[in-house]
XYZ file of C-alpha atoms in Angstrom:
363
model
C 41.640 232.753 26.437
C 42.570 230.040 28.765
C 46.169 230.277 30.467
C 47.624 226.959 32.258
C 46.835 226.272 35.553
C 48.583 224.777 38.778
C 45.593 224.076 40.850
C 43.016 226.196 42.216
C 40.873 227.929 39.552
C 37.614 227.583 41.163
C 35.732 230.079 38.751
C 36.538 227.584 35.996
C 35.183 225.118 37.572
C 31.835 226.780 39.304
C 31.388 228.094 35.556
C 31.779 224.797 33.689
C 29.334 222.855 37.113
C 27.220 225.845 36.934
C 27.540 225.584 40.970
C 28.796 228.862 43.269
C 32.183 228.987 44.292
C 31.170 228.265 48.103
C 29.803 224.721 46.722
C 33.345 223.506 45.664
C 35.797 221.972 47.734
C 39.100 222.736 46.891
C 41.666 220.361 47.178
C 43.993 221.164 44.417
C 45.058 224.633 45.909
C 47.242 223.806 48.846
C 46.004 226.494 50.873
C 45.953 226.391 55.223
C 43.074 224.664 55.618
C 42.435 227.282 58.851
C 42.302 230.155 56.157
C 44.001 233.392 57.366
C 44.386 234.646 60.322
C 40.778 236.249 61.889
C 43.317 239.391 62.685
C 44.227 240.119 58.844
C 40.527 239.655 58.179
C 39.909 242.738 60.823
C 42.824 244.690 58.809
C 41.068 244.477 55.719
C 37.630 245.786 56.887
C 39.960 249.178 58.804
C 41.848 249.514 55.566
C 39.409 250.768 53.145
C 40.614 253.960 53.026
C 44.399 252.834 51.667
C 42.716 252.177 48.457
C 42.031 255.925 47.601
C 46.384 256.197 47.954
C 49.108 254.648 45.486
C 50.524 251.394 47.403
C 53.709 252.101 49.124
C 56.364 251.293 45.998
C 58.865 250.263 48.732
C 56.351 247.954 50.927
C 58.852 249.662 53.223
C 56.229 248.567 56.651
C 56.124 244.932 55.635
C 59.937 244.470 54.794
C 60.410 246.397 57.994
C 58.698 243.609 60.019
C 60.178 240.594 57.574
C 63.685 241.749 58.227
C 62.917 241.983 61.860
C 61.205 238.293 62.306
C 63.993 236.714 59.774
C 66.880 238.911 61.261
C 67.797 240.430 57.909
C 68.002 243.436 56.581
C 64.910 245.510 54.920
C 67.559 245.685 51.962
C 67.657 242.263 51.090
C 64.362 241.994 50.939
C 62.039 242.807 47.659
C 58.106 242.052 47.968
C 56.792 241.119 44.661
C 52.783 240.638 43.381
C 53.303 237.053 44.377
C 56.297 234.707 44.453
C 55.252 233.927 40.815
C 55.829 238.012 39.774
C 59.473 237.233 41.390
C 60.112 233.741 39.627
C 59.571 235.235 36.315
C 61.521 238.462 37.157
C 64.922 236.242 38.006
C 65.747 234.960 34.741
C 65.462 238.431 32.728
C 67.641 240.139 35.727
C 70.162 237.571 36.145
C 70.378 236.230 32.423
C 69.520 233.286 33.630
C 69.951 231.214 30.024
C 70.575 227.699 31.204
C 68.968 226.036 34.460
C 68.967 223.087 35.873
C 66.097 222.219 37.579
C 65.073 219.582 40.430
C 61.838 218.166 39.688
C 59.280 217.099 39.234
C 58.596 220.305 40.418
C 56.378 223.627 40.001
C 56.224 224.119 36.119
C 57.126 228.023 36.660
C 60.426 227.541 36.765
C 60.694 226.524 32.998
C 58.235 228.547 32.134
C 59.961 231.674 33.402
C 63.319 230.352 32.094
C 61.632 229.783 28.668
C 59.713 233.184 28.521
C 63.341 234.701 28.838
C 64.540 232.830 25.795
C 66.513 230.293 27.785
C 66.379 226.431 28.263
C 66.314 223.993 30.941
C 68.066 220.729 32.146
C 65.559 218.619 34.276
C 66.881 216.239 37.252
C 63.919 214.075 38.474
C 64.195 212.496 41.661
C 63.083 208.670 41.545
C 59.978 206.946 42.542
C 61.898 204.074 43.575
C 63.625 206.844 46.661
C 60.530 208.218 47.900
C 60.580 211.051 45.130
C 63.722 212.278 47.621
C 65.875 215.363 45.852
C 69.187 214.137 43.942
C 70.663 216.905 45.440
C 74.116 214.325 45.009
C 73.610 214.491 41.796
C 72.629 217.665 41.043
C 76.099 218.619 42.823
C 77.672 216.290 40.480
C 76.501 217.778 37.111
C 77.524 221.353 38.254
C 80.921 219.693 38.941
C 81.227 218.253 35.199
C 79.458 221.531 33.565
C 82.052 223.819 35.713
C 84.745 221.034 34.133
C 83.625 221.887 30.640
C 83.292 225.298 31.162
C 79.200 225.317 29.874
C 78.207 225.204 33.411
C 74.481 226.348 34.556
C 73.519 229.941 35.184
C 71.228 228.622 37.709
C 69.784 225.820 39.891
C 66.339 225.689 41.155
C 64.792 224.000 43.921
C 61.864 223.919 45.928
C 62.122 223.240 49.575
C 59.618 221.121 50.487
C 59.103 220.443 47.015
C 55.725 220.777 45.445
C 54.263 217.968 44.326
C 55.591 215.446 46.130
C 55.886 217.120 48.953
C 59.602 215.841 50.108
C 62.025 218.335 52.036
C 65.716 218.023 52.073
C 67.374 219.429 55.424
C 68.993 223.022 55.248
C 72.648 221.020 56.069
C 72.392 219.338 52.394
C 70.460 222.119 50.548
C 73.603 224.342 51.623
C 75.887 222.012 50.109
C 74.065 222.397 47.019
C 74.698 226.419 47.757
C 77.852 226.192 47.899
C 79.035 224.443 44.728
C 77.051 226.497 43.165
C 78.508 229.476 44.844
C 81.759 228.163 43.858
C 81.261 227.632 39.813
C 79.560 231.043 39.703
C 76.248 229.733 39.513
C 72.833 231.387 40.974
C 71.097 228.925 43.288
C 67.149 229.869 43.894
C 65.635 228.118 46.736
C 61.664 228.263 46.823
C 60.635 227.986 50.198
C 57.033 228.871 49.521
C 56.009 225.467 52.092
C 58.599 225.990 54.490
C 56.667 227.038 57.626
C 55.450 223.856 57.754
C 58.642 222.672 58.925
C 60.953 225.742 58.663
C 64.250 223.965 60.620
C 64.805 222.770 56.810
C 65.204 226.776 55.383
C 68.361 227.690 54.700
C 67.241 231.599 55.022
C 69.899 231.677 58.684
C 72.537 230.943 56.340
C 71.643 233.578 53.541
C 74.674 236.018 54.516
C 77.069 233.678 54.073
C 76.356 233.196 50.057
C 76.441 235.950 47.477
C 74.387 234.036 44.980
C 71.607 232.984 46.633
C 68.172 233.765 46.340
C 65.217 232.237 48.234
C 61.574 232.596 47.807
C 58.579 232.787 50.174
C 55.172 233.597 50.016
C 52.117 234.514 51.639
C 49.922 232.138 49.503
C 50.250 228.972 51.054
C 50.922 228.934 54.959
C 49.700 232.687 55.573
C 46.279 231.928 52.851
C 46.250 235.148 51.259
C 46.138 234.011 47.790
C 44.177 235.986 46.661
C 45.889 238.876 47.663
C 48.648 237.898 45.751
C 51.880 238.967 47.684
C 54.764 236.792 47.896
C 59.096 237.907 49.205
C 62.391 237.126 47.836
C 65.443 237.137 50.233
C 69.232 237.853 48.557
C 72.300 239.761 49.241
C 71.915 243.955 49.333
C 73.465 243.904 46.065
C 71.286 241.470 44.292
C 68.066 242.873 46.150
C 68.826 245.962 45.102
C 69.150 244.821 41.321
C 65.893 242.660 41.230
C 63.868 245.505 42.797
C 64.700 247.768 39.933
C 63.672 245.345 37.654
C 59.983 244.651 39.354
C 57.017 246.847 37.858
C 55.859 249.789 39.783
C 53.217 249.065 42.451
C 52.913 245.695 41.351
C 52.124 244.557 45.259
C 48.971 246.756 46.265
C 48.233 248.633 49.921
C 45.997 245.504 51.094
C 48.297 242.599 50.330
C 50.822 244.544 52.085
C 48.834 245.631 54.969
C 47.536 242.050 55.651
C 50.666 240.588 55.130
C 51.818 242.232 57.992
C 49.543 241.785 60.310
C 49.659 237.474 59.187
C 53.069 237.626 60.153
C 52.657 239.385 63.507
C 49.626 236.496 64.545
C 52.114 233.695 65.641
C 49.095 232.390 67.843
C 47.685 231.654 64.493
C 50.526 230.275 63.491
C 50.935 227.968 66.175
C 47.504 226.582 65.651
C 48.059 226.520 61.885
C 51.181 223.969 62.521
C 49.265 221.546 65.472
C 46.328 221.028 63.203
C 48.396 220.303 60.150
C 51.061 217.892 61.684
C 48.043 215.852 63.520
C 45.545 215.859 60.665
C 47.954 215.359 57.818
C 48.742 212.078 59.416
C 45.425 211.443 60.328
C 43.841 211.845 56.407
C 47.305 210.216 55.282
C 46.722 206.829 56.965
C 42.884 207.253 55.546
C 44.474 207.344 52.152
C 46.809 204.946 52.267
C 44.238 202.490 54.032
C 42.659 202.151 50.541
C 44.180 198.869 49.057
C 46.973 199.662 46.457
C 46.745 203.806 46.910
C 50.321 204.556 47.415
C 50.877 208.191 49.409
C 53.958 209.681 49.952
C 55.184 211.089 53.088
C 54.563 214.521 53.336
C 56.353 217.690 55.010
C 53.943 220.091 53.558
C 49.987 220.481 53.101
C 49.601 218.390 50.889
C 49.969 214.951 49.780
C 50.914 212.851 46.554
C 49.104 210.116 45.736
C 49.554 207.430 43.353
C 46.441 205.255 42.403
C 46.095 201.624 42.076
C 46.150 199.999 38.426
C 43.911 200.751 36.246
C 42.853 204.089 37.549
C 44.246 207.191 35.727
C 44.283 210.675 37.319
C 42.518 212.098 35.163
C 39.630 210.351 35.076
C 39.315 210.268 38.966
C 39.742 213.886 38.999
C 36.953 214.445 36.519
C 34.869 211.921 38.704
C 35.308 213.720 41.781
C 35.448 217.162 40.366
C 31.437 216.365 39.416
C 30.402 216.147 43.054
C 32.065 219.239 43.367
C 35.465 217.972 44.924
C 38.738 219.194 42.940
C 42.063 217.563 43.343
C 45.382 218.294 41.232
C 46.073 215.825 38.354
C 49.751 215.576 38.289
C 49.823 212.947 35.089
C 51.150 215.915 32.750
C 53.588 216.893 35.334
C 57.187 216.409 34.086
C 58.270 213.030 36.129
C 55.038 212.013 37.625
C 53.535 209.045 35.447
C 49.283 208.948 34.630
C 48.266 207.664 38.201
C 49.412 210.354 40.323
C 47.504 213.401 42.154
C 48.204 215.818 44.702
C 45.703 216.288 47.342
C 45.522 219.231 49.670
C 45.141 218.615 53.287
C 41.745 220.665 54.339
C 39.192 220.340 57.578
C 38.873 216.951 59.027
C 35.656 217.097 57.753
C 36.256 218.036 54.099
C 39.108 214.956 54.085
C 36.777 212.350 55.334
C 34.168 213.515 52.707
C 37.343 213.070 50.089
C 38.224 209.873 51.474
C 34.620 208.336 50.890
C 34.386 209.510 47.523
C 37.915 208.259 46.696
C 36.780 204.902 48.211
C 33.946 204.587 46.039
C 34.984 205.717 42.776
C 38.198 203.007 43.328
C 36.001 200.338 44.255
């Protein structure tokens, strides 16, 4: 059986090269290029013996410490097996029917919607704006829908958005909140990217709005994806409903263990942020350097790329993915067109290896 991917199935890919793992460079996983922190990876080889125990059901350390850092409370907090174990929880807890979603975004939204026996309204931002949110818009249709009284049970957006990689600031995304807030509508706010430039989160404001929700994970900044461990943030009341709703011991001892000890490294952190706001720019001017490769601006780890006429995505990524380099093809991605891929931002050394095999394959 083969399940849909986002980017990042390696083991597909060493299988079908016949290469090992370790040979592959992954660029369609949009993982911290420094990997985690060397302090979780000490954890991990002192926690052996939390595997002969049930994981704590409650993750009651780790919310302990995320309420502390985000100056919440361990109530409104419920850890889930992922953020993607939380995203599909939402719409089966909150009867979340109809959504409108910001895109082009992270298919799981829909997905989760659909698997719930809902459907979705899609709001694309434009090419033409930098691929910037039409949070304006977005605003407006809850308006007319609260009018007609067939309004949304819930708006999604990601903040910075995955693929393209654009970030609204916390002042608008709250605006967004608060209509919501007002027609009764549930507004969830995937941060997943958002250390990367976290004066955009709207997390400060959390206590001031009864109906929002906001992801975060410890996948993409914090790269423990394989641990698979990932936090929601709402009011007591909603926490407390979503958390009875989550499986038993979906989040096991390690993931919880190592996810505390990632968040108490803010050395790592630091360096995590200086290397990623220098190189980013640095491996975004190589890109766009090539003539007619368009890349947009980028407030995550990642960048979107749209290739010059004739190239397709597809065909580059097959290209590249047989010298062992893979990159995200976006061209079935709801609002993306056939040219456009996402690339990861990894070691200065693994980007200038991309950037050379870009350059050829273009030329």
């Amino acid at each position: 059986m083969t399940r849909r991917g986002h980017g990042g199935d390696v083991y597909a890919a060493a299988r079908e090269l016949r290469l090992p793992v370790g040979r592959l460079v992954d660029f369609s996983a949009s993982i911290n290029p420094l990997g985690p922190s060397p302090a979780v990876l000490d954890t991990l080889l002192k926690a052996g013996k939390a595997v002969s125990h049930y994981p704590d059901p409650d993750c009651w350390s780790l919310r302990r410490a995320l309420a502390s850092r985000r100056k919440l409370s361990p109530a409104q907090l419920v850890v889930g097996n992922g953020s993607t174990e939380l995203i599909d929880l939402l719409p089966r807890a909150l009867a979340i029917r109809r959504a409108l979603i910001i895109g082009p975004t992270f298919s799981e939204y829909a997905d989760a919607v659909a698997r719930a026996g809902g459907g979705c309204t899609m709001l694309f931002a434009a090419q033409h704006n930098g691929y910037r949110p039409p949070l304006e818009q977005a605003i407006e249709q809850i308006r007319t829908r609260r009018r007609s009284r067939r309004c949304f049970d819930a708006v999604f957006l990601c903040n910075p958005n995955s693929p393209t990689g654009q970030a609204c600031d916390a002042t608008s995304a709250l605006e967004l909140v608060g209509e919501a807030e007002r027609a009764g509508v549930w507004t969830v706010l995937d941060e997943t990217f958002v250390e990367y430039c976290e004066s955009r989160s709207v997390l400060p404001a959390l206590s001031r709005y009864s109906r929002l929700i906001v992801l975060r994970s410890f996948t993409k900044f914090y790269a423990l994806p394989g641990l698979r461990i990932g936090y929601l943030a709402a009011s007591e009341p909603v926490a407390r409903l979503l958390d009875q709703r989550r499986p038993p011991w979906s989040v096991n001892a390690l993931a919880q263990v190592a996810a505390e000890t990632a968040l108490g490294d803010r050395g790592h952190a630091r360096r995590s942020l200086m290397f990623m706001q220098t190189e980013r720019d640095r491996f975004t001017r190589r890109l766009s350097a090539m003539p007619g490769l368009r890349v947009t601006p980028s407030e995550a780890n990642f960048l979107l790329g749209e290739l010059p006429r004739p190239h397709r995505a597809g065909r580059l990524a097959m290209a590249l993915r047989r010298q062992g380099l893979l990159i995200r093809d976006c061209s079935s991605v709801p609002g993306l067109n056939r040219s456009t891929v996402r690339i990861a931002v990894r070691t200065r050394r693994e980007n200038d290896r991309l950037v050379e095999a870009v350059q050829a394959l273009l030329e």
